[in-house]
Amino acid sequence: MAEIVLGIGSSHSPQVSSPSDIWPLHVERDKIYLGPEFQEREREIASTIQDQLKPEVWQRKYEACQAAIARLNDAIAEANPDILVVVGDDQEELFWDDSKPAFALFWGTELKDLPHPLEELHPSLRPVIWAWHTTDEIDYYPVQDDLAKYIISEMMWEGFDVSQSKTQHEGRSLGHAFTFVKRRLMPKKDIPMVPVFVNCFFQPNQPTPARCYEFGQALRRVIESWQSDKRVAIIGSGGLSHFKVDERLDELVIRGLKNKDPDILKSIPRDKLEGASGEILNWIVAAGALEHLNIDYLEYVSGYRSPAGTGVGMTFAIWR
């Protein structure tokens, strides 16, 4: 039987890989995303977070993120898994308006990361695109297609009607939730992947936290029933709160993770998972699949980057 030997959780925001002098550039995207709300929030909370916006504080936080990424790299190298099951979200990269499944798996033999030319990117992303995407030649990601197919089939018996995809449409690239894992968490090794897609962003079929946790539990049962001696790592990619940092929400999620408390994780208010904060669902799936392991490392970095409290609750964890 296959064995789940490691769990990883990692934020994948461009801020994670951005030197601190790049952080102000991300604020321009925040203003576009939030619109008039940006100024409203600035009036309400700017005076309470001034200490978070000092250059020396940003530099310490940037260094903390790089140290955390190094810890995750070391954990993957030490465990030396045969397969990575990566739980992530698609932000209209592979799945467009023609189909946005609540849960999906890809079971072709490979996925492609298409070049993202620098001139087409927002200025804040150009210095950090290396952490997300190729910029010149197509990058190929091997898929453990036999396990992916098995998971799709068996999840049906578990009560989850999982969508399947076997063909990558022309012009559509593998999303950054998955490419980040290869480019930053295992840059020196090409481990086959099983991509598990969760609809973290798009209504009306965004799954509930409870459904995500139960999906993760079923995912573990299926993987462990696979007739193979392969060693598997499960990775939750994304989160926590952003583009508006919500430390209270992040603290709640982290308490649920550390205490292995499904009641907390399953009952997180759905309205708190708006926009990019919906990526917390990837962590909840991972937590359900990893409830037999314990978190022995967790780093949280409150990445405030503007007087409006925008940024990312950058979080990194290891289950063993």
PDB file of C-alpha atoms in Angstrom:
ATOM      1  CA  MET A   1       0.000   0.000   0.000  1.00  0.00           C
ATOM      2  CA  ALA A   2       1.121   3.564  -0.628  1.00  0.00           C
ATOM      3  CA  GLU A   3       2.240   5.540   2.418  1.00  0.00           C
ATOM      4  CA  ILE A   4       1.797   9.233   3.183  1.00  0.00           C
ATOM      5  CA  VAL A   5       5.127  10.174   4.740  1.00  0.00           C
ATOM      6  CA  LEU A   6       5.101  13.972   4.795  1.00  0.00           C
ATOM      7  CA  GLY A   7       2.840  16.978   4.741  1.00  0.00           C
ATOM      8  CA  ILE A   8       3.750  20.504   3.661  1.00  0.00           C
ATOM      9  CA  GLY A   9       1.778  23.724   3.745  1.00  0.00           C
ATOM     10  CA  SER A  10       3.113  26.831   2.041  1.00  0.00           C
ATOM     11  CA  SER A  11       1.928  30.236   0.993  1.00  0.00           C
ATOM     12  CA  HIS A  12       2.756  30.843  -2.642  1.00  0.00           C
ATOM     13  CA  SER A  13       2.067  34.572  -2.932  1.00  0.00           C
ATOM     14  CA  PRO A  14       4.551  36.606  -4.989  1.00  0.00           C
ATOM     15  CA  GLN A  15       5.234  38.497  -1.766  1.00  0.00           C
ATOM     16  CA  VAL A  16       6.836  35.339  -0.348  1.00  0.00           C
ATOM     17  CA  SER A  17       9.579  35.546  -2.969  1.00  0.00           C
ATOM     18  CA  SER A  18       9.804  39.347  -3.210  1.00  0.00           C
ATOM     19  CA  PRO A  19      12.742  41.190  -1.623  1.00  0.00           C
ATOM     20  CA  SER A  20      11.380  43.731   0.825  1.00  0.00           C
ATOM     21  CA  ASP A  21      12.046  46.674  -1.482  1.00  0.00           C
ATOM     22  CA  ILE A  22       9.565  45.144  -3.943  1.00  0.00           C
ATOM     23  CA  TRP A  23       6.714  45.014  -1.420  1.00  0.00           C
ATOM     24  CA  PRO A  24       5.508  48.578  -2.142  1.00  0.00           C
ATOM     25  CA  LEU A  25       5.031  47.636  -5.806  1.00  0.00           C
ATOM     26  CA  HIS A  26       2.465  45.012  -4.815  1.00  0.00           C
ATOM     27  CA  VAL A  27       0.378  47.773  -3.250  1.00  0.00           C
ATOM     28  CA  GLU A  28      -0.472  49.054  -6.722  1.00  0.00           C
ATOM     29  CA  ARG A  29      -2.194  45.722  -7.423  1.00  0.00           C
ATOM     30  CA  ASP A  30      -3.966  45.949  -4.058  1.00  0.00           C
ATOM     31  CA  LYS A  31      -5.438  49.297  -5.025  1.00  0.00           C
ATOM     32  CA  ILE A  32      -6.771  47.826  -8.257  1.00  0.00           C
ATOM     33  CA  TYR A  33      -8.176  44.785  -6.470  1.00  0.00           C
ATOM     34  CA  LEU A  34      -9.835  46.659  -3.598  1.00  0.00           C
ATOM     35  CA  GLY A  35     -10.873  49.808  -5.435  1.00  0.00           C
ATOM     36  CA  PRO A  36     -12.513  52.417  -3.130  1.00  0.00           C
ATOM     37  CA  GLU A  37     -12.241  49.996  -0.193  1.00  0.00           C
ATOM     38  CA  PHE A  38      -8.488  50.586  -0.109  1.00  0.00           C
ATOM     39  CA  GLN A  39      -8.887  54.219   0.988  1.00  0.00           C
ATOM     40  CA  GLU A  40     -11.638  53.313   3.438  1.00  0.00           C
ATOM     41  CA  ARG A  41      -9.423  50.745   5.122  1.00  0.00           C
ATOM     42  CA  GLU A  42      -6.477  53.154   5.129  1.00  0.00           C
ATOM     43  CA  ARG A  43      -8.529  55.701   7.066  1.00  0.00           C
ATOM     44  CA  GLU A  44      -9.684  53.063   9.546  1.00  0.00           C
ATOM     45  CA  ILE A  45      -6.537  51.116  10.357  1.00  0.00           C
ATOM     46  CA  ALA A  46      -3.416  52.962   9.142  1.00  0.00           C
ATOM     47  CA  SER A  47      -2.625  54.330  12.614  1.00  0.00           C
ATOM     48  CA  THR A  48      -2.733  50.837  14.150  1.00  0.00           C
ATOM     49  CA  ILE A  49      -0.155  49.186  11.907  1.00  0.00           C
ATOM     50  CA  GLN A  50       2.515  51.828  11.349  1.00  0.00           C
ATOM     51  CA  ASP A  51       5.142  49.704  13.110  1.00  0.00           C
ATOM     52  CA  GLN A  52       4.455  46.914  10.588  1.00  0.00           C
ATOM     53  CA  LEU A  53       5.394  49.117   7.631  1.00  0.00           C
ATOM     54  CA  LYS A  54       8.988  49.994   8.492  1.00  0.00           C
ATOM     55  CA  PRO A  55      11.678  48.882   6.016  1.00  0.00           C
ATOM     56  CA  GLU A  56      13.635  47.028   8.686  1.00  0.00           C
ATOM     57  CA  VAL A  57      10.504  45.111   9.724  1.00  0.00           C
ATOM     58  CA  TRP A  58       9.802  44.170   6.101  1.00  0.00           C
ATOM     59  CA  GLN A  59      13.368  42.939   5.710  1.00  0.00           C
ATOM     60  CA  ARG A  60      13.125  40.729   8.819  1.00  0.00           C
ATOM     61  CA  LYS A  61       9.867  39.283   7.539  1.00  0.00           C
ATOM     62  CA  TYR A  62      11.303  38.648   4.091  1.00  0.00           C
ATOM     63  CA  GLU A  63      14.249  36.809   5.661  1.00  0.00           C
ATOM     64  CA  ALA A  64      11.869  34.771   7.839  1.00  0.00           C
ATOM     65  CA  CYS A  65      10.003  33.643   4.718  1.00  0.00           C
ATOM     66  CA  GLN A  66      13.205  32.573   2.973  1.00  0.00           C
ATOM     67  CA  ALA A  67      14.308  30.632   6.043  1.00  0.00           C
ATOM     68  CA  ALA A  68      10.904  28.917   6.123  1.00  0.00           C
ATOM     69  CA  ILE A  69      11.133  27.978   2.445  1.00  0.00           C
ATOM     70  CA  ALA A  70      14.564  26.485   3.137  1.00  0.00           C
ATOM     71  CA  ARG A  71      13.067  24.394   5.962  1.00  0.00           C
ATOM     72  CA  LEU A  72      10.395  23.057   3.619  1.00  0.00           C
ATOM     73  CA  ASN A  73      13.013  22.231   0.992  1.00  0.00           C
ATOM     74  CA  ASP A  74      15.026  20.317   3.566  1.00  0.00           C
ATOM     75  CA  ALA A  75      11.962  18.396   4.759  1.00  0.00           C
ATOM     76  CA  ILE A  76      11.092  17.288   1.226  1.00  0.00           C
ATOM     77  CA  ALA A  77      14.695  16.311   0.510  1.00  0.00           C
ATOM     78  CA  GLU A  78      14.919  14.322   3.748  1.00  0.00           C
ATOM     79  CA  ALA A  79      11.625  12.492   3.225  1.00  0.00           C
ATOM     80  CA  ASN A  80      12.497  11.853  -0.428  1.00  0.00           C
ATOM     81  CA  PRO A  81       8.922  11.060  -1.520  1.00  0.00           C
ATOM     82  CA  ASP A  82       8.192   9.318  -4.806  1.00  0.00           C
ATOM     83  CA  ILE A  83       5.085  11.401  -5.534  1.00  0.00           C
ATOM     84  CA  LEU A  84       3.725  14.816  -4.566  1.00  0.00           C
ATOM     85  CA  VAL A  85      -0.037  15.191  -4.231  1.00  0.00           C
ATOM     86  CA  VAL A  86      -0.425  18.951  -4.526  1.00  0.00           C
ATOM     87  CA  VAL A  87      -3.687  20.549  -3.397  1.00  0.00           C
ATOM     88  CA  GLY A  88      -4.055  23.953  -5.010  1.00  0.00           C
ATOM     89  CA  ASP A  89      -6.449  26.346  -6.694  1.00  0.00           C
ATOM     90  CA  ASP A  90      -6.750  27.424 -10.286  1.00  0.00           C
ATOM     91  CA  GLN A  91      -7.130  31.141 -10.960  1.00  0.00           C
ATOM     92  CA  GLU A  92      -8.436  30.950 -14.522  1.00  0.00           C
ATOM     93  CA  GLU A  93      -5.205  29.346 -15.691  1.00  0.00           C
ATOM     94  CA  LEU A  94      -6.322  25.846 -16.743  1.00  0.00           C
ATOM     95  CA  PHE A  95     -10.032  26.283 -15.992  1.00  0.00           C
ATOM     96  CA  TRP A  96     -11.900  29.194 -17.530  1.00  0.00           C
ATOM     97  CA  ASP A  97     -15.593  30.029 -17.649  1.00  0.00           C
ATOM     98  CA  ASP A  98     -16.263  26.915 -19.703  1.00  0.00           C
ATOM     99  CA  SER A  99     -15.667  24.838 -16.554  1.00  0.00           C
ATOM    100  CA  LYS A 100     -14.823  25.658 -12.937  1.00  0.00           C
ATOM    101  CA  PRO A 101     -15.141  22.391 -10.966  1.00  0.00           C
ATOM    102  CA  ALA A 102     -15.422  22.342  -7.184  1.00  0.00           C
ATOM    103  CA  PHE A 103     -12.899  19.475  -7.048  1.00  0.00           C
ATOM    104  CA  ALA A 104     -10.887  18.134  -9.989  1.00  0.00           C
ATOM    105  CA  LEU A 105      -7.837  16.025 -10.810  1.00  0.00           C
ATOM    106  CA  PHE A 106      -5.698  15.955 -13.923  1.00  0.00           C
ATOM    107  CA  TRP A 107      -4.632  12.482 -15.064  1.00  0.00           C
ATOM    108  CA  GLY A 108      -2.701  13.046 -18.255  1.00  0.00           C
ATOM    109  CA  THR A 109       0.993  12.190 -18.282  1.00  0.00           C
ATOM    110  CA  GLU A 110       2.261  15.773 -18.006  1.00  0.00           C
ATOM    111  CA  LEU A 111       1.260  19.404 -17.645  1.00  0.00           C
ATOM    112  CA  LYS A 112       2.957  22.397 -19.213  1.00  0.00           C
ATOM    113  CA  ASP A 113       3.890  25.731 -17.703  1.00  0.00           C
ATOM    114  CA  LEU A 114       3.747  28.121 -20.640  1.00  0.00           C
ATOM    115  CA  PRO A 115       6.108  31.103 -20.906  1.00  0.00           C
ATOM    116  CA  HIS A 116       4.927  34.290 -19.203  1.00  0.00           C
ATOM    117  CA  PRO A 117       6.761  37.130 -21.014  1.00  0.00           C
ATOM    118  CA  LEU A 118       7.943  39.879 -18.660  1.00  0.00           C
ATOM    119  CA  GLU A 119       6.420  42.677 -20.731  1.00  0.00           C
ATOM    120  CA  GLU A 120       2.937  41.223 -20.205  1.00  0.00           C
ATOM    121  CA  LEU A 121       3.214  41.237 -16.405  1.00  0.00           C
ATOM    122  CA  HIS A 122       2.396  43.878 -13.811  1.00  0.00           C
ATOM    123  CA  PRO A 123       5.646  45.620 -12.739  1.00  0.00           C
ATOM    124  CA  SER A 124       5.363  44.120  -9.236  1.00  0.00           C
ATOM    125  CA  LEU A 125       5.454  40.588 -10.656  1.00  0.00           C
ATOM    126  CA  ARG A 126       8.399  40.965 -13.022  1.00  0.00           C
ATOM    127  CA  PRO A 127      11.105  40.672 -10.313  1.00  0.00           C
ATOM    128  CA  VAL A 128       9.515  37.540  -8.818  1.00  0.00           C
ATOM    129  CA  ILE A 129       8.058  35.665 -11.786  1.00  0.00           C
ATOM    130  CA  TRP A 130      10.965  33.195 -11.467  1.00  0.00           C
ATOM    131  CA  ALA A 131       9.205  31.766  -8.410  1.00  0.00           C
ATOM    132  CA  TRP A 132       5.995  31.112 -10.354  1.00  0.00           C
ATOM    133  CA  HIS A 133       6.494  30.600 -14.057  1.00  0.00           C
ATOM    134  CA  THR A 134       8.914  30.133 -16.897  1.00  0.00           C
ATOM    135  CA  THR A 135       9.499  33.200 -19.048  1.00  0.00           C
ATOM    136  CA  ASP A 136      11.107  31.750 -22.158  1.00  0.00           C
ATOM    137  CA  GLU A 137      10.699  28.006 -22.856  1.00  0.00           C
ATOM    138  CA  ILE A 138       7.868  25.630 -21.928  1.00  0.00           C
ATOM    139  CA  ASP A 139       8.460  23.837 -18.629  1.00  0.00           C
ATOM    140  CA  TYR A 140       7.087  20.295 -18.328  1.00  0.00           C
ATOM    141  CA  TYR A 141       5.660  18.799 -15.134  1.00  0.00           C
ATOM    142  CA  PRO A 142       5.384  14.995 -14.985  1.00  0.00           C
ATOM    143  CA  VAL A 143       2.077  13.692 -13.597  1.00  0.00           C
ATOM    144  CA  GLN A 144       1.713  10.396 -11.738  1.00  0.00           C
ATOM    145  CA  ASP A 145      -1.204   9.513 -13.976  1.00  0.00           C
ATOM    146  CA  ASP A 146      -1.918   6.039 -12.575  1.00  0.00           C
ATOM    147  CA  LEU A 147      -2.396   7.367  -9.045  1.00  0.00           C
ATOM    148  CA  ALA A 148      -4.405  10.326 -10.335  1.00  0.00           C
ATOM    149  CA  LYS A 149      -6.761   8.022 -12.227  1.00  0.00           C
ATOM    150  CA  TYR A 150      -7.095   5.767  -9.188  1.00  0.00           C
ATOM    151  CA  ILE A 151      -7.961   8.703  -6.927  1.00  0.00           C
ATOM    152  CA  ILE A 152     -10.650   9.925  -9.335  1.00  0.00           C
ATOM    153  CA  SER A 153     -12.246   6.499  -9.524  1.00  0.00           C
ATOM    154  CA  GLU A 154     -12.109   5.729  -5.810  1.00  0.00           C
ATOM    155  CA  MET A 155     -13.284   9.160  -4.692  1.00  0.00           C
ATOM    156  CA  MET A 156     -16.548   8.405  -6.458  1.00  0.00           C
ATOM    157  CA  TRP A 157     -17.046   5.515  -4.035  1.00  0.00           C
ATOM    158  CA  GLU A 158     -16.134   7.879  -1.197  1.00  0.00           C
ATOM    159  CA  GLY A 159     -19.051  10.095  -2.167  1.00  0.00           C
ATOM    160  CA  PHE A 160     -17.148  12.825  -4.016  1.00  0.00           C
ATOM    161  CA  ASP A 161     -18.062  13.470  -7.639  1.00  0.00           C
ATOM    162  CA  VAL A 162     -14.616  14.608  -8.729  1.00  0.00           C
ATOM    163  CA  SER A 163     -14.195  16.200 -12.139  1.00  0.00           C
ATOM    164  CA  GLN A 164     -11.504  14.804 -14.394  1.00  0.00           C
ATOM    165  CA  SER A 165      -9.240  16.408 -16.943  1.00  0.00           C
ATOM    166  CA  LYS A 166      -6.774  14.609 -19.198  1.00  0.00           C
ATOM    167  CA  THR A 167      -6.035  17.215 -21.870  1.00  0.00           C
ATOM    168  CA  GLN A 168      -4.455  20.627 -21.421  1.00  0.00           C
ATOM    169  CA  HIS A 169      -6.202  23.097 -23.694  1.00  0.00           C
ATOM    170  CA  GLU A 170      -4.058  25.076 -26.113  1.00  0.00           C
ATOM    171  CA  GLY A 171      -2.888  28.351 -24.617  1.00  0.00           C
ATOM    172  CA  ARG A 172      -3.689  27.405 -21.036  1.00  0.00           C
ATOM    173  CA  SER A 173      -0.875  27.055 -18.519  1.00  0.00           C
ATOM    174  CA  LEU A 174      -0.509  25.103 -15.322  1.00  0.00           C
ATOM    175  CA  GLY A 175      -1.306  27.497 -12.475  1.00  0.00           C
ATOM    176  CA  HIS A 176       1.087  29.056 -10.006  1.00  0.00           C
ATOM    177  CA  ALA A 177      -0.272  27.077  -7.049  1.00  0.00           C
ATOM    178  CA  PHE A 178       1.461  24.071  -8.606  1.00  0.00           C
ATOM    179  CA  THR A 179       4.417  25.616 -10.408  1.00  0.00           C
ATOM    180  CA  PHE A 180       5.505  27.338  -7.169  1.00  0.00           C
ATOM    181  CA  VAL A 181       5.935  23.925  -5.564  1.00  0.00           C
ATOM    182  CA  LYS A 182       8.428  22.827  -8.188  1.00  0.00           C
ATOM    183  CA  ARG A 183      10.217  26.139  -8.566  1.00  0.00           C
ATOM    184  CA  ARG A 184      10.630  26.955  -4.871  1.00  0.00           C
ATOM    185  CA  LEU A 185      10.070  23.828  -2.779  1.00  0.00           C
ATOM    186  CA  MET A 186      11.990  21.258  -4.831  1.00  0.00           C
ATOM    187  CA  PRO A 187      14.021  23.161  -7.426  1.00  0.00           C
ATOM    188  CA  LYS A 188      16.736  20.508  -7.579  1.00  0.00           C
ATOM    189  CA  LYS A 189      14.469  17.504  -8.063  1.00  0.00           C
ATOM    190  CA  ASP A 190      11.682  16.590 -10.489  1.00  0.00           C
ATOM    191  CA  ILE A 191       9.166  14.568  -8.466  1.00  0.00           C
ATOM    192  CA  PRO A 192       5.994  13.433 -10.285  1.00  0.00           C
ATOM    193  CA  MET A 193       2.902  15.293  -9.190  1.00  0.00           C
ATOM    194  CA  VAL A 194      -0.778  14.562  -8.769  1.00  0.00           C
ATOM    195  CA  PRO A 195      -2.542  17.941  -9.074  1.00  0.00           C
ATOM    196  CA  VAL A 196      -5.719  18.249  -7.011  1.00  0.00           C
ATOM    197  CA  PHE A 197      -7.736  21.358  -7.851  1.00  0.00           C
ATOM    198  CA  VAL A 198     -10.028  23.038  -5.334  1.00  0.00           C
ATOM    199  CA  ASN A 199     -12.285  25.915  -6.354  1.00  0.00           C
ATOM    200  CA  CYS A 200     -11.184  28.436  -3.748  1.00  0.00           C
ATOM    201  CA  PHE A 201     -12.271  31.587  -5.587  1.00  0.00           C
ATOM    202  CA  PHE A 202     -15.279  31.307  -7.795  1.00  0.00           C
ATOM    203  CA  GLN A 203     -18.917  31.250  -6.749  1.00  0.00           C
ATOM    204  CA  PRO A 204     -21.392  29.674  -6.814  1.00  0.00           C
ATOM    205  CA  ASN A 205     -19.706  26.249  -6.370  1.00  0.00           C
ATOM    206  CA  GLN A 206     -16.939  27.045  -3.885  1.00  0.00           C
ATOM    207  CA  PRO A 207     -16.934  24.038  -1.509  1.00  0.00           C
ATOM    208  CA  THR A 208     -17.476  24.569   2.203  1.00  0.00           C
ATOM    209  CA  PRO A 209     -14.681  24.147   4.773  1.00  0.00           C
ATOM    210  CA  ALA A 210     -16.443  21.053   6.136  1.00  0.00           C
ATOM    211  CA  ARG A 211     -16.649  19.496   2.689  1.00  0.00           C
ATOM    212  CA  CYS A 212     -12.956  20.267   2.109  1.00  0.00           C
ATOM    213  CA  TYR A 213     -11.868  18.627   5.348  1.00  0.00           C
ATOM    214  CA  GLU A 214     -13.913  15.522   4.562  1.00  0.00           C
ATOM    215  CA  PHE A 215     -12.487  15.504   1.035  1.00  0.00           C
ATOM    216  CA  GLY A 216      -9.014  15.457   2.572  1.00  0.00           C
ATOM    217  CA  GLN A 217      -9.922  12.548   4.842  1.00  0.00           C
ATOM    218  CA  ALA A 218     -11.229  10.590   1.866  1.00  0.00           C
ATOM    219  CA  LEU A 219      -8.123  11.498  -0.130  1.00  0.00           C
ATOM    220  CA  ARG A 220      -5.960   9.891   2.533  1.00  0.00           C
ATOM    221  CA  ARG A 221      -8.031   6.711   2.588  1.00  0.00           C
ATOM    222  CA  VAL A 222      -7.802   6.403  -1.174  1.00  0.00           C
ATOM    223  CA  ILE A 223      -4.058   7.039  -1.371  1.00  0.00           C
ATOM    224  CA  GLU A 224      -3.369   4.513   1.371  1.00  0.00           C
ATOM    225  CA  SER A 225      -5.486   1.906  -0.423  1.00  0.00           C
ATOM    226  CA  TRP A 226      -3.488   2.217  -3.645  1.00  0.00           C
ATOM    227  CA  GLN A 227      -1.668  -1.036  -4.391  1.00  0.00           C
ATOM    228  CA  SER A 228       1.830   0.419  -4.531  1.00  0.00           C
ATOM    229  CA  ASP A 229       4.886   0.833  -2.333  1.00  0.00           C
ATOM    230  CA  LYS A 230       5.217   4.508  -3.319  1.00  0.00           C
ATOM    231  CA  ARG A 231       5.911   7.121  -0.654  1.00  0.00           C
ATOM    232  CA  VAL A 232       3.678  10.173  -0.955  1.00  0.00           C
ATOM    233  CA  ALA A 233       3.926  13.752   0.266  1.00  0.00           C
ATOM    234  CA  ILE A 234       0.810  15.940   0.412  1.00  0.00           C
ATOM    235  CA  ILE A 235       1.223  19.672  -0.126  1.00  0.00           C
ATOM    236  CA  GLY A 236      -1.340  22.393   0.523  1.00  0.00           C
ATOM    237  CA  SER A 237      -0.430  25.421  -1.607  1.00  0.00           C
ATOM    238  CA  GLY A 238      -1.601  28.968  -0.960  1.00  0.00           C
ATOM    239  CA  GLY A 239      -3.082  31.134   1.780  1.00  0.00           C
ATOM    240  CA  LEU A 240      -3.531  32.172   4.394  1.00  0.00           C
ATOM    241  CA  SER A 241      -5.485  35.469   4.484  1.00  0.00           C
ATOM    242  CA  HIS A 242      -4.926  37.933   1.620  1.00  0.00           C
ATOM    243  CA  PHE A 243      -5.117  40.452  -0.004  1.00  0.00           C
ATOM    244  CA  LYS A 244      -6.386  41.849   3.289  1.00  0.00           C
ATOM    245  CA  VAL A 245      -4.391  40.474   6.207  1.00  0.00           C
ATOM    246  CA  ASP A 246      -6.770  39.006   8.819  1.00  0.00           C
ATOM    247  CA  GLU A 247      -4.648  37.877  11.741  1.00  0.00           C
ATOM    248  CA  ARG A 248      -7.639  36.711  13.762  1.00  0.00           C
ATOM    249  CA  LEU A 249      -8.717  34.422  10.934  1.00  0.00           C
ATOM    250  CA  ASP A 250      -5.165  33.171  10.465  1.00  0.00           C
ATOM    251  CA  GLU A 251      -4.796  32.493  14.186  1.00  0.00           C
ATOM    252  CA  LEU A 252      -8.028  30.490  14.143  1.00  0.00           C
ATOM    253  CA  VAL A 253      -6.858  28.390  11.206  1.00  0.00           C
ATOM    254  CA  ILE A 254      -3.459  27.807  12.791  1.00  0.00           C
ATOM    255  CA  ARG A 255      -5.036  26.758  16.077  1.00  0.00           C
ATOM    256  CA  GLY A 256      -7.164  24.232  14.229  1.00  0.00           C
ATOM    257  CA  LEU A 257      -4.118  22.909  12.381  1.00  0.00           C
ATOM    258  CA  LYS A 258      -1.849  22.635  15.402  1.00  0.00           C
ATOM    259  CA  ASN A 259      -4.500  21.093  17.645  1.00  0.00           C
ATOM    260  CA  LYS A 260      -5.759  18.765  14.907  1.00  0.00           C
ATOM    261  CA  ASP A 261      -9.215  20.141  15.624  1.00  0.00           C
ATOM    262  CA  PRO A 262     -11.608  19.386  12.765  1.00  0.00           C
ATOM    263  CA  ASP A 263     -14.435  21.268  14.486  1.00  0.00           C
ATOM    264  CA  ILE A 264     -12.501  24.518  14.128  1.00  0.00           C
ATOM    265  CA  LEU A 265     -11.425  23.911  10.561  1.00  0.00           C
ATOM    266  CA  LYS A 266     -14.820  22.686   9.390  1.00  0.00           C
ATOM    267  CA  SER A 267     -16.697  25.613  10.938  1.00  0.00           C
ATOM    268  CA  ILE A 268     -14.638  28.544   9.639  1.00  0.00           C
ATOM    269  CA  PRO A 269     -17.213  31.076   8.390  1.00  0.00           C
ATOM    270  CA  ARG A 270     -17.506  30.881   4.640  1.00  0.00           C
ATOM    271  CA  ASP A 271     -17.785  34.663   4.321  1.00  0.00           C
ATOM    272  CA  LYS A 272     -14.261  34.931   5.750  1.00  0.00           C
ATOM    273  CA  LEU A 273     -12.963  32.995   2.753  1.00  0.00           C
ATOM    274  CA  GLU A 274     -13.607  35.730   0.225  1.00  0.00           C
ATOM    275  CA  GLY A 275     -11.243  36.300  -2.659  1.00  0.00           C
ATOM    276  CA  ALA A 276      -7.713  35.052  -2.184  1.00  0.00           C
ATOM    277  CA  SER A 277      -8.370  34.071   1.448  1.00  0.00           C
ATOM    278  CA  GLY A 278     -10.318  31.187  -0.065  1.00  0.00           C
ATOM    279  CA  GLU A 279      -6.947  29.449  -0.491  1.00  0.00           C
ATOM    280  CA  ILE A 280      -7.292  28.491   3.166  1.00  0.00           C
ATOM    281  CA  LEU A 281      -9.468  25.687   1.784  1.00  0.00           C
ATOM    282  CA  ASN A 282      -6.325  24.078   0.326  1.00  0.00           C
ATOM    283  CA  TRP A 283      -4.859  23.911   3.813  1.00  0.00           C
ATOM    284  CA  ILE A 284      -8.079  22.430   5.164  1.00  0.00           C
ATOM    285  CA  VAL A 285      -8.004  19.664   2.540  1.00  0.00           C
ATOM    286  CA  ALA A 286      -4.377  18.963   3.449  1.00  0.00           C
ATOM    287  CA  ALA A 287      -5.197  18.925   7.163  1.00  0.00           C
ATOM    288  CA  GLY A 288      -7.914  16.337   6.588  1.00  0.00           C
ATOM    289  CA  ALA A 289      -5.510  14.157   4.642  1.00  0.00           C
ATOM    290  CA  LEU A 290      -2.732  14.574   7.214  1.00  0.00           C
ATOM    291  CA  GLU A 291      -4.636  14.126  10.454  1.00  0.00           C
ATOM    292  CA  HIS A 292      -2.560  11.015  11.227  1.00  0.00           C
ATOM    293  CA  LEU A 293       0.599  13.176  11.302  1.00  0.00           C
ATOM    294  CA  ASN A 294       1.613  16.036  13.592  1.00  0.00           C
ATOM    295  CA  ILE A 295       2.762  19.547  12.768  1.00  0.00           C
ATOM    296  CA  ASP A 296       6.321  19.867  14.051  1.00  0.00           C
ATOM    297  CA  TYR A 297       7.098  23.184  12.363  1.00  0.00           C
ATOM    298  CA  LEU A 298       4.957  26.219  11.612  1.00  0.00           C
ATOM    299  CA  GLU A 299       6.054  29.739  10.754  1.00  0.00           C
ATOM    300  CA  TYR A 300       3.598  32.627  10.435  1.00  0.00           C
ATOM    301  CA  VAL A 301       4.592  35.991   8.964  1.00  0.00           C
ATOM    302  CA  SER A 302       2.027  38.800   8.967  1.00  0.00           C
ATOM    303  CA  GLY A 303       2.994  40.426   5.688  1.00  0.00           C
ATOM    304  CA  TYR A 304       1.410  43.865   5.982  1.00  0.00           C
ATOM    305  CA  ARG A 305       2.530  45.938   3.017  1.00  0.00           C
ATOM    306  CA  SER A 306       0.285  49.030   3.007  1.00  0.00           C
ATOM    307  CA  PRO A 307      -1.490  51.415   5.418  1.00  0.00           C
ATOM    308  CA  ALA A 308      -4.742  49.729   4.305  1.00  0.00           C
ATOM    309  CA  GLY A 309      -3.596  46.465   5.899  1.00  0.00           C
ATOM    310  CA  THR A 310      -3.176  44.701   2.598  1.00  0.00           C
ATOM    311  CA  GLY A 311      -0.692  41.889   2.266  1.00  0.00           C
ATOM    312  CA  VAL A 312      -0.536  38.184   3.038  1.00  0.00           C
ATOM    313  CA  GLY A 313      -0.645  35.993   6.116  1.00  0.00           C
ATOM    314  CA  MET A 314       2.369  34.049   4.894  1.00  0.00           C
ATOM    315  CA  THR A 315       2.419  30.622   6.503  1.00  0.00           C
ATOM    316  CA  PHE A 316       4.632  27.546   6.242  1.00  0.00           C
ATOM    317  CA  ALA A 317       4.183  24.175   7.932  1.00  0.00           C
ATOM    318  CA  ILE A 318       5.540  20.645   8.078  1.00  0.00           C
ATOM    319  CA  TRP A 319       3.586  17.548   9.126  1.00  0.00           C
ATOM    320  CA  ARG A 320       5.556  14.410   9.982  1.00  0.00           C
TER     321      ARG A 320
END
